[in-house]
Tab-separated table of C-alpha atoms in Angstrom:
chain	number	residue	atom	x	y	z
E	1	UNK	CA	39.326	41.003	26.564
E	2	UNK	CA	35.615	41.909	26.121
E	3	UNK	CA	36.292	43.283	22.818
E	4	UNK	CA	38.000	40.012	21.697
E	5	UNK	CA	34.859	38.007	22.598
E	6	UNK	CA	32.643	40.173	20.971
E	7	UNK	CA	34.840	40.193	17.869
E	8	UNK	CA	34.674	36.034	18.411
E	9	UNK	CA	31.156	36.220	18.785
E	10	UNK	CA	30.430	38.457	15.651
E	11	UNK	CA	32.515	36.084	13.535
E	12	UNK	CA	30.891	33.057	14.544
E	13	UNK	CA	27.545	34.620	13.703
E	14	UNK	CA	28.507	35.535	10.025
E	15	UNK	CA	30.176	32.344	9.731
E	16	UNK	CA	26.767	30.445	10.625
E	17	UNK	CA	25.044	32.887	8.576
E	18	UNK	CA	26.783	31.572	5.463
E	19	UNK	CA	25.273	27.970	5.838
E	20	UNK	CA	21.734	29.109	5.320
E	21	UNK	CA	19.418	27.609	2.446
E	22	UNK	CA	18.826	30.187	-0.245
E	23	UNK	CA	15.752	28.307	-1.810
E	24	UNK	CA	14.442	25.049	-3.000
E	25	UNK	CA	15.133	25.548	-6.495
E	26	UNK	CA	18.899	24.278	-7.112
E	27	UNK	CA	18.808	24.535	-10.976
E	28	UNK	CA	19.519	28.276	-11.078
E	29	UNK	CA	22.590	30.086	-10.411
E	30	UNK	CA	22.290	32.933	-7.831
E	31	UNK	CA	25.812	34.405	-8.551
E	32	UNK	CA	26.679	38.069	-9.943
E	33	UNK	CA	25.904	36.525	-13.385
E	34	UNK	CA	22.916	34.462	-12.828
E	35	UNK	CA	21.675	32.303	-15.377
E	36	UNK	CA	19.720	28.810	-15.560
E	37	UNK	CA	22.180	25.792	-15.134
E	38	UNK	CA	20.868	24.359	-18.289
E	39	UNK	CA	22.947	27.310	-20.170
E	40	UNK	CA	25.950	25.774	-19.049
E	41	UNK	CA	28.276	23.105	-20.852
E	42	UNK	CA	29.296	19.962	-18.644
E	43	UNK	CA	32.661	18.092	-19.493
E	44	UNK	CA	33.552	14.755	-17.614
E	45	UNK	CA	36.203	14.439	-15.094
E	46	UNK	CA	37.514	10.804	-14.337
E	47	UNK	CA	38.213	10.146	-10.737
E	48	UNK	CA	41.307	7.929	-9.752
E	49	UNK	CA	38.875	5.010	-9.830
E	50	UNK	CA	38.285	5.675	-13.343
E	51	UNK	CA	34.555	6.620	-12.915
E	52	UNK	CA	32.698	9.462	-14.535
E	53	UNK	CA	31.732	12.611	-12.856
E	54	UNK	CA	30.010	15.614	-14.539
E	55	UNK	CA	32.077	18.744	-14.117
E	56	UNK	CA	30.784	22.213	-14.775
E	57	UNK	CA	32.968	25.384	-14.299
E	58	UNK	CA	30.999	28.633	-13.937
E	59	UNK	CA	34.293	30.707	-13.187
E	60	UNK	CA	32.776	31.460	-9.290
E	61	UNK	CA	31.135	28.535	-8.638
E	62	UNK	CA	31.880	25.025	-9.758
E	63	UNK	CA	29.692	22.155	-10.215
E	64	UNK	CA	30.365	18.374	-9.869
E	65	UNK	CA	28.351	15.034	-9.692
E	66	UNK	CA	28.686	11.371	-10.103
E	67	UNK	CA	27.675	10.192	-13.807
E	68	UNK	CA	25.170	7.514	-13.159
E	69	UNK	CA	23.437	4.972	-15.503
E	70	UNK	CA	19.873	6.109	-15.889
E	71	UNK	CA	18.439	2.215	-15.533
E	72	UNK	CA	20.526	0.793	-12.872
E	73	UNK	CA	21.635	3.920	-10.961
E	74	UNK	CA	25.437	2.672	-10.914
E	75	UNK	CA	28.240	4.785	-11.593
E	76	UNK	CA	29.585	5.169	-15.110
E	77	UNK	CA	33.098	4.220	-15.747
E	78	UNK	CA	33.278	4.683	-19.245
E	79	UNK	CA	37.140	4.924	-19.884
E	80	UNK	CA	36.875	8.335	-21.949
E	81	UNK	CA	40.051	9.673	-20.162
E	82	UNK	CA	42.719	8.500	-18.248
E	83	UNK	CA	42.338	8.949	-14.358
E	84	UNK	CA	42.328	12.372	-12.566
E	85	UNK	CA	41.690	13.616	-16.319
E	86	UNK	CA	38.955	16.003	-17.674
E	87	UNK	CA	37.335	16.095	-21.208
E	88	UNK	CA	34.798	18.586	-22.613
E	89	UNK	CA	34.228	21.963	-23.196
E	90	UNK	CA	33.198	22.347	-19.299
E	91	UNK	CA	34.179	26.038	-18.943
E	92	UNK	CA	31.723	27.281	-21.818
E	93	UNK	CA	29.021	29.318	-20.610
E	94	UNK	CA	30.923	30.551	-17.725
E	95	UNK	CA	31.134	33.885	-16.414
E	96	UNK	CA	32.336	36.661	-18.301
E	97	UNK	CA	33.016	38.945	-15.349
E	98	UNK	CA	36.070	36.679	-13.631
E	99	UNK	CA	37.594	35.338	-16.839
E	100	UNK	CA	39.554	32.279	-16.451
E	101	UNK	CA	43.527	33.328	-16.772
E	102	UNK	CA	44.670	29.992	-17.840
Protein backbone atom coordinates (compact mmCIF):
# COMPACT_ATOMS: atom_id res chain seq x y z
CA UNK A 1 0.00 0.00 0.00
CA UNK A 2 2.91 2.36 0.71
CA UNK A 3 4.22 1.93 -2.84
CA UNK A 4 0.77 2.88 -4.19
CA UNK A 5 0.61 5.97 -1.96
CA UNK A 6 4.12 7.05 -3.03
CA UNK A 7 3.20 6.60 -6.70
CA UNK A 8 0.05 8.61 -6.20
CA UNK A 9 2.01 11.38 -4.48
CA UNK A 10 4.57 11.54 -7.31
CA UNK A 11 1.80 11.62 -9.92
CA UNK A 12 0.05 14.46 -8.07
CA UNK A 13 3.31 16.44 -7.83
CA UNK A 14 3.97 16.06 -11.57
CA UNK A 15 0.43 17.12 -12.40
CA UNK A 16 0.69 20.29 -10.32
CA UNK A 17 4.17 21.05 -11.72
CA UNK A 18 2.64 21.34 -15.19
CA UNK A 19 0.45 24.22 -14.01
CA UNK A 20 3.30 26.65 -13.40
CA UNK A 21 3.76 29.83 -15.43
CA UNK A 22 6.80 29.83 -17.72
CA UNK A 23 7.13 33.56 -18.10
CA UNK A 24 5.29 36.79 -18.57
CA UNK A 25 5.87 37.04 -22.36
CA UNK A 26 2.83 35.35 -23.91
CA UNK A 27 3.73 36.42 -27.47
CA UNK A 28 6.39 33.74 -27.93
CA UNK A 29 5.95 30.05 -28.71
CA UNK A 30 8.02 27.90 -26.35
CA UNK A 31 7.44 24.59 -28.15
CA UNK A 32 10.05 22.52 -30.02
CA UNK A 33 9.64 24.78 -33.07
CA UNK A 34 9.87 28.03 -31.09
CA UNK A 35 8.94 31.19 -33.01
CA UNK A 36 7.28 34.55 -32.53
CA UNK A 37 3.49 34.16 -32.65
CA UNK A 38 3.35 37.03 -35.17
CA UNK A 39 4.86 34.60 -37.70
CA UNK A 40 1.71 32.45 -37.60
CA UNK A 41 -1.35 32.95 -39.80
CA UNK A 42 -4.76 33.37 -38.12
CA UNK A 43 -8.08 32.18 -39.50
CA UNK A 44 -11.60 32.78 -38.26
CA UNK A 45 -13.77 30.17 -36.54
CA UNK A 46 -17.45 31.00 -36.17
CA UNK A 47 -19.01 29.80 -32.90
CA UNK A 48 -22.54 28.31 -32.70
CA UNK A 49 -23.91 31.80 -31.92
CA UNK A 50 -22.47 33.19 -35.16
CA UNK A 51 -19.65 35.25 -33.60
CA UNK A 52 -16.05 35.22 -34.87
CA UNK A 53 -12.97 33.91 -33.07
CA UNK A 54 -9.34 34.14 -34.18
CA UNK A 55 -7.84 30.65 -34.53
CA UNK A 56 -4.24 29.52 -35.11
CA UNK A 57 -3.08 25.91 -35.42
CA UNK A 58 0.64 25.52 -34.71
CA UNK A 59 0.54 21.73 -35.05
CA UNK A 60 1.35 21.09 -31.40
CA UNK A 61 -0.40 24.04 -29.79
CA UNK A 62 -3.55 25.80 -30.82
CA UNK A 63 -4.65 29.35 -30.08
CA UNK A 64 -8.19 30.73 -29.98
CA UNK A 65 -9.51 34.11 -28.88
CA UNK A 66 -12.69 36.07 -29.44
CA UNK A 67 -12.62 38.60 -32.26
CA UNK A 68 -13.58 41.92 -30.68
CA UNK A 69 -14.43 45.30 -32.19
CA UNK A 70 -11.54 47.73 -31.58
CA UNK A 71 -13.80 50.62 -30.63
CA UNK A 72 -16.54 49.00 -28.58
CA UNK A 73 -14.91 45.80 -27.33
CA UNK A 74 -18.01 43.85 -28.34
CA UNK A 75 -17.81 40.50 -30.18
CA UNK A 76 -17.69 40.65 -33.98
CA UNK A 77 -20.38 38.52 -35.64
CA UNK A 78 -19.59 39.11 -39.33
CA UNK A 79 -21.35 36.16 -40.95
CA UNK A 80 -18.15 35.27 -42.84
CA UNK A 81 -19.03 31.55 -42.53
CA UNK A 82 -21.74 29.26 -41.23
CA UNK A 83 -21.72 28.54 -37.47
CA UNK A 84 -19.03 26.02 -36.37
CA UNK A 85 -17.10 26.53 -39.65
CA UNK A 86 -13.59 27.92 -40.13
CA UNK A 87 -12.21 30.16 -42.89
CA UNK A 88 -8.65 31.21 -43.66
CA UNK A 89 -5.28 29.53 -43.83
CA UNK A 90 -4.93 29.16 -40.06
CA UNK A 91 -2.37 26.33 -40.32
CA UNK A 92 0.17 28.35 -42.31
CA UNK A 93 3.32 28.99 -40.33
CA UNK A 94 2.69 25.98 -38.10
CA UNK A 95 5.15 23.35 -37.13
CA UNK A 96 7.02 21.29 -39.69
CA UNK A 97 8.13 18.80 -37.04
CA UNK A 98 4.70 17.24 -36.65
CA UNK A 99 2.81 17.62 -39.88
CA UNK A 100 -0.95 17.67 -40.22
CA UNK A 101 -1.96 14.36 -41.83
CA UNK A 102 -5.34 15.69 -42.92
